[in-house]
XYZ file of C-alpha atoms in Angstrom:
328
model
C -14.732 -8.262 27.252
C -13.535 -11.782 28.047
C -11.726 -13.768 25.366
C -14.578 -16.290 25.109
C -17.120 -13.478 24.878
C -15.157 -11.860 22.061
C -14.986 -15.110 20.116
C -18.728 -15.691 20.447
C -19.663 -12.061 19.665
C -18.062 -11.955 16.229
C -21.060 -12.924 14.052
C -23.154 -10.100 15.542
C -20.249 -7.652 15.506
C -19.505 -8.387 11.847
C -23.121 -7.675 10.912
C -23.241 -4.390 12.840
C -19.838 -3.235 11.639
C -20.639 -4.008 7.989
C -23.711 -1.778 8.110
C -21.783 1.111 9.644
C -18.935 0.690 7.177
C -21.209 0.689 4.149
C -22.874 3.889 5.336
C -19.472 5.518 5.905
C -17.971 4.329 2.627
C -20.702 6.050 0.664
C -19.220 9.335 1.903
C -15.530 8.412 1.513
C -13.922 9.825 -1.659
C -12.504 7.329 -4.125
C -8.798 6.850 -4.640
C -7.336 8.341 -7.790
C -6.572 5.982 -10.680
C -3.001 4.712 -10.628
C -2.008 6.147 -7.278
C 0.219 4.064 -4.997
C -1.456 2.992 -1.753
C 0.509 1.973 1.350
C -1.298 -0.114 3.973
C 0.347 0.609 7.329
C -0.005 -1.235 10.632
C 1.793 -3.099 13.367
C 1.030 -6.299 15.258
C -2.319 -7.814 14.299
C -3.067 -4.815 12.078
C 0.127 -5.401 10.126
C -1.016 -8.956 9.426
C -4.359 -7.661 8.151
C -2.556 -5.181 5.897
C -0.354 -7.954 4.503
C -3.440 -9.915 3.469
C -5.331 -6.929 2.102
C -2.526 -5.722 -0.174
C -2.517 -8.685 -2.623
C -6.321 -8.715 -2.682
C -6.375 -5.018 -3.528
C -3.770 -5.559 -6.254
C -5.923 -8.281 -7.783
C -8.711 -5.709 -7.846
C -6.549 -3.287 -9.816
C -5.268 -1.078 -6.990
C -1.523 -0.370 -6.704
C -1.331 -1.379 -3.062
C 1.359 -2.796 -0.818
C 1.742 -3.379 2.909
C 4.472 -1.871 5.056
C 5.168 -2.140 8.757
C 4.694 1.040 10.731
C 8.035 0.379 12.408
C 9.753 0.565 9.020
C 8.092 3.885 8.253
C 9.504 5.387 11.425
C 12.929 5.288 9.763
C 11.716 6.483 6.357
C 12.188 10.167 5.631
C 10.738 10.551 2.137
C 7.129 9.751 1.202
C 6.882 6.838 -1.237
C 3.118 6.497 -1.680
C 0.294 8.760 -2.800
C -2.155 7.452 -0.218
C -1.506 5.924 3.212
C -4.053 3.751 5.006
C -3.248 3.503 8.716
C -4.777 0.452 10.395
C -5.192 0.342 14.184
C -8.296 -0.990 15.938
C -7.523 1.003 19.073
C -6.161 3.972 17.158
C -3.444 4.150 19.822
C -0.602 2.144 18.267
C 2.316 4.508 18.781
C 4.295 3.408 15.723
C 1.341 3.715 13.325
C 0.360 7.137 14.636
C 3.939 8.394 14.382
C 4.402 6.978 10.892
C 1.189 8.497 9.529
C 2.027 11.788 11.174
C 5.210 12.092 9.097
C 3.496 12.250 5.715
C 1.192 15.234 5.976
C 1.647 16.050 2.284
C -0.114 12.860 1.188
C -3.692 11.735 1.680
C -4.048 9.633 4.835
C -6.999 7.453 5.813
C -7.300 5.848 9.243
C -9.166 2.599 9.932
C -9.977 2.434 13.635
C -12.709 1.802 16.172
C -12.476 5.062 18.097
C -13.258 8.577 16.912
C -11.272 10.177 19.762
C -8.087 8.154 19.164
C -4.655 9.635 18.403
C -4.740 8.061 14.933
C -7.749 10.162 13.945
C -5.812 13.303 14.856
C -3.101 12.615 12.227
C -5.206 11.465 9.252
C -7.338 13.333 6.754
C -10.251 10.897 6.822
C -11.259 8.071 9.142
C -13.251 4.905 8.637
C -14.766 3.652 11.899
C -15.280 -0.046 12.602
C -18.162 0.289 15.087
C -17.063 -3.102 16.427
C -17.605 -2.253 20.081
C -15.450 -3.577 22.931
C -12.741 -6.153 22.296
C -10.955 -8.757 24.375
C -7.324 -8.235 25.509
C -6.271 -10.790 22.880
C -8.003 -9.324 19.831
C -11.118 -11.045 18.512
C -13.930 -8.720 17.384
C -11.601 -5.884 16.391
C -9.392 -8.162 14.330
C -12.143 -9.726 12.234
C -13.958 -6.399 11.874
C -10.719 -4.878 10.546
C -10.373 -7.644 7.951
C -13.921 -6.931 6.834
C -13.302 -3.176 6.782
C -10.276 -3.448 4.506
C -12.174 -5.855 2.280
C -15.035 -3.394 1.887
C -12.694 -0.412 1.512
C -10.725 -2.086 -1.277
C -13.933 -2.958 -3.093
C -15.184 0.619 -2.680
C -12.037 2.051 -4.238
C -11.707 -0.578 -6.976
C -15.394 -0.761 -7.865
C -15.268 -4.580 -7.664
C -17.899 -5.330 -5.046
C -18.655 -8.813 -3.728
C -21.426 -10.029 -1.443
C -20.464 -9.888 2.243
C -24.020 -10.269 3.560
C -23.663 -13.960 4.380
C -20.452 -13.617 6.395
C -22.032 -13.337 9.888
C -24.038 -16.539 9.395
C -21.005 -18.314 7.955
C -18.947 -17.213 10.971
C -21.569 -18.581 13.335
C -21.593 -21.892 11.462
C -17.790 -22.164 11.577
C -17.706 -21.478 15.322
C -20.316 -24.171 15.923
C -18.749 -26.735 13.600
C -15.141 -26.222 14.680
C -15.748 -26.481 18.425
C -15.637 -30.311 18.725
C -12.669 -30.567 16.364
C -10.730 -27.994 18.369
C -11.559 -29.806 21.606
C -9.947 -32.983 20.268
C -6.745 -31.083 19.411
C -6.222 -29.577 22.857
C -4.464 -32.577 24.390
C -2.377 -33.032 21.237
C -0.935 -29.511 21.450
C -0.194 -29.972 25.133
C 2.585 -32.390 24.208
C 4.414 -30.429 21.494
C 7.321 -28.024 21.798
C 6.450 -25.598 19.008
C 3.598 -24.827 16.610
C 4.359 -23.714 13.050
C 1.521 -21.761 11.405
C 1.749 -21.676 7.617
C -0.246 -19.944 4.859
C 0.148 -17.780 1.773
C -1.622 -15.015 -0.153
C -4.654 -13.521 1.518
C -4.428 -16.204 4.218
C -1.063 -14.835 5.365
C -2.889 -12.794 8.015
C -4.275 -16.039 9.432
C -0.767 -17.435 9.784
C 0.596 -14.281 11.371
C -2.316 -13.521 13.667
C -2.850 -17.218 14.418
C 0.721 -17.630 15.617
C 0.580 -14.371 17.578
C -2.778 -15.157 19.159
C -1.719 -18.684 20.206
C 1.335 -17.143 21.899
C -0.705 -14.443 23.627
C -3.591 -16.635 24.766
C -2.111 -20.101 25.397
C 1.585 -19.107 25.691
C 2.519 -21.668 23.073
C 5.854 -21.301 21.286
C 4.855 -20.531 17.721
C 6.346 -19.425 14.422
C 4.644 -18.023 11.333
C 5.733 -18.930 7.800
C 4.737 -18.200 4.227
C 3.941 -21.477 2.482
C 6.522 -21.494 -0.283
C 9.253 -20.032 1.879
C 8.585 -22.822 4.378
C 9.633 -25.355 1.731
C 13.057 -23.720 1.371
C 14.510 -24.716 4.728
C 12.380 -23.665 7.713
C 10.672 -27.064 7.829
C 13.972 -28.923 8.301
C 13.630 -29.274 12.123
C 10.207 -30.943 11.837
C 9.581 -33.957 14.068
C 6.644 -35.251 16.138
C 7.373 -32.568 18.752
C 6.350 -29.889 16.228
C 2.701 -29.280 15.444
C 1.710 -27.670 12.156
C -1.312 -25.504 11.460
C -1.602 -25.082 7.703
C -4.187 -22.883 5.990
C -5.056 -23.009 2.319
C -6.300 -24.938 -0.685
C -3.222 -25.177 -2.917
C 0.331 -26.243 -2.070
C -0.785 -26.144 1.546
C -2.744 -29.385 1.113
C 0.264 -31.346 -0.091
C 2.359 -29.778 2.664
C -0.149 -30.863 5.315
C -0.059 -34.427 4.013
C 3.740 -34.346 4.117
C 4.016 -32.947 7.642
C 1.488 -35.457 8.963
C 3.444 -38.291 7.328
C 6.499 -37.070 9.258
C 4.526 -37.617 12.456
C 3.815 -33.947 13.109
C 0.339 -33.341 14.526
C -1.158 -31.288 11.699
C -4.293 -29.193 11.417
C -5.283 -28.317 7.839
C -7.822 -25.506 7.488
C -9.143 -25.551 3.939
C -12.236 -25.216 1.776
C -11.432 -28.440 -0.058
C -13.671 -31.389 0.690
C -11.542 -34.114 -0.914
C -9.036 -34.422 1.951
C -9.687 -36.745 4.882
C -8.363 -36.718 8.416
C -5.943 -39.421 9.513
C -4.041 -40.385 12.651
C -1.814 -37.295 12.606
C -3.864 -35.069 10.260
C -6.986 -33.190 11.279
C -8.864 -31.561 8.419
C -11.226 -28.669 9.139
C -13.262 -27.813 6.049
C -14.635 -24.277 5.885
C -17.353 -22.836 3.645
C -16.075 -20.717 0.775
C -16.636 -16.977 1.232
C -17.103 -14.502 -1.594
C -13.930 -12.525 -0.824
C -10.441 -13.721 0.158
C -10.542 -11.349 3.127
C -13.924 -12.709 4.205
C -12.314 -16.149 3.964
C -9.546 -14.937 6.268
C -12.228 -13.979 8.806
C -13.518 -17.554 8.789
C -10.009 -19.028 8.995
C -9.032 -17.294 12.226
C -12.142 -18.366 14.155
C -11.104 -21.985 14.881
C -7.628 -20.792 15.867
C -9.187 -18.421 18.389
C -11.151 -21.354 19.769
C -7.985 -23.437 19.851
C -6.162 -20.702 21.750
C -8.896 -20.610 24.363
C -9.080 -24.416 24.647
C -5.337 -24.799 25.214
C -5.258 -21.813 27.572
C -8.069 -23.313 29.635
C -6.280 -26.656 29.709
C -3.227 -24.840 31.087
C -5.256 -22.901 33.637
C -4.721 -19.544 31.917
C -7.424 -16.874 32.131
C -6.456 -14.907 28.967
C -7.389 -11.668 30.717
C -4.409 -9.486 29.871
C -0.697 -9.419 29.220
C 2.122 -10.239 31.606
C 4.710 -7.994 29.966
C 3.303 -4.530 29.401
C 5.334 -2.018 27.402
C 4.897 1.664 28.166
C 5.744 2.920 24.675
C 3.520 0.888 22.340
C 0.118 2.475 23.083
C -0.675 6.167 23.305
C -3.080 7.449 25.936
């Protein structure tokens, strides 16, 4: 699937995947009260896990995120339940990490029933998200939705996800002209800082990664409050900022734009206006923080494609393949 096809397919994929997930979740046993849950992934899946963990904690689950690469060096189990996240099911580090803890319950979240991840878990939750682009689109947003629905299934705190596909379609349509105007701006910067906190942390991480993979921009990802403690010191008009959120992020976006940094603020607030160096993209408010994260990444995918096209890049694969990151 081409990158542009993956971006456009997401509303339909989210609807199809949600139906499959709800059917599967009805058969998935609940977690036990009070047990510690580790969300495990690497790359884009690690970013999803980092956003899901605080949402699950707010729902009463004792959850935390951990990188699969860290687990490779961990000998003793430290959780009661491990959730391995890998759209392809072939991420070598995640498969190896989950394979170490056979004495604990392990659940895999993946798109493929015949993947290596399924072979090392006790139960699997399938995305049914279909094909994906080389730079993840459909698989990434379907995984966010899957972890949102899984956390609600285990916590018993359900929200309404039914409107998400239509909201995604509306965001893609509304963001397109705004993104087009930003393409030439990003062409003249040296680095792009992507900043968010809480459940939006996946948007910062995946946004920075996806802009590197698709448009080959030099990017960095930062947590909002940590960004205030030093990392923003090099800011100048050669640094663009993409800031996601409704809280301290709004003030930060105003500050970076006043410094002359081209700034994109992605927010649900409607009381902030664009200016010469500040572009405000207002999103609808979703029922779940993880559904909100689905909406947040969509304009960044469009931005990645717009800048890549401006640079003559096809976004059809990776230049630097590693032979030890994906299992056959």
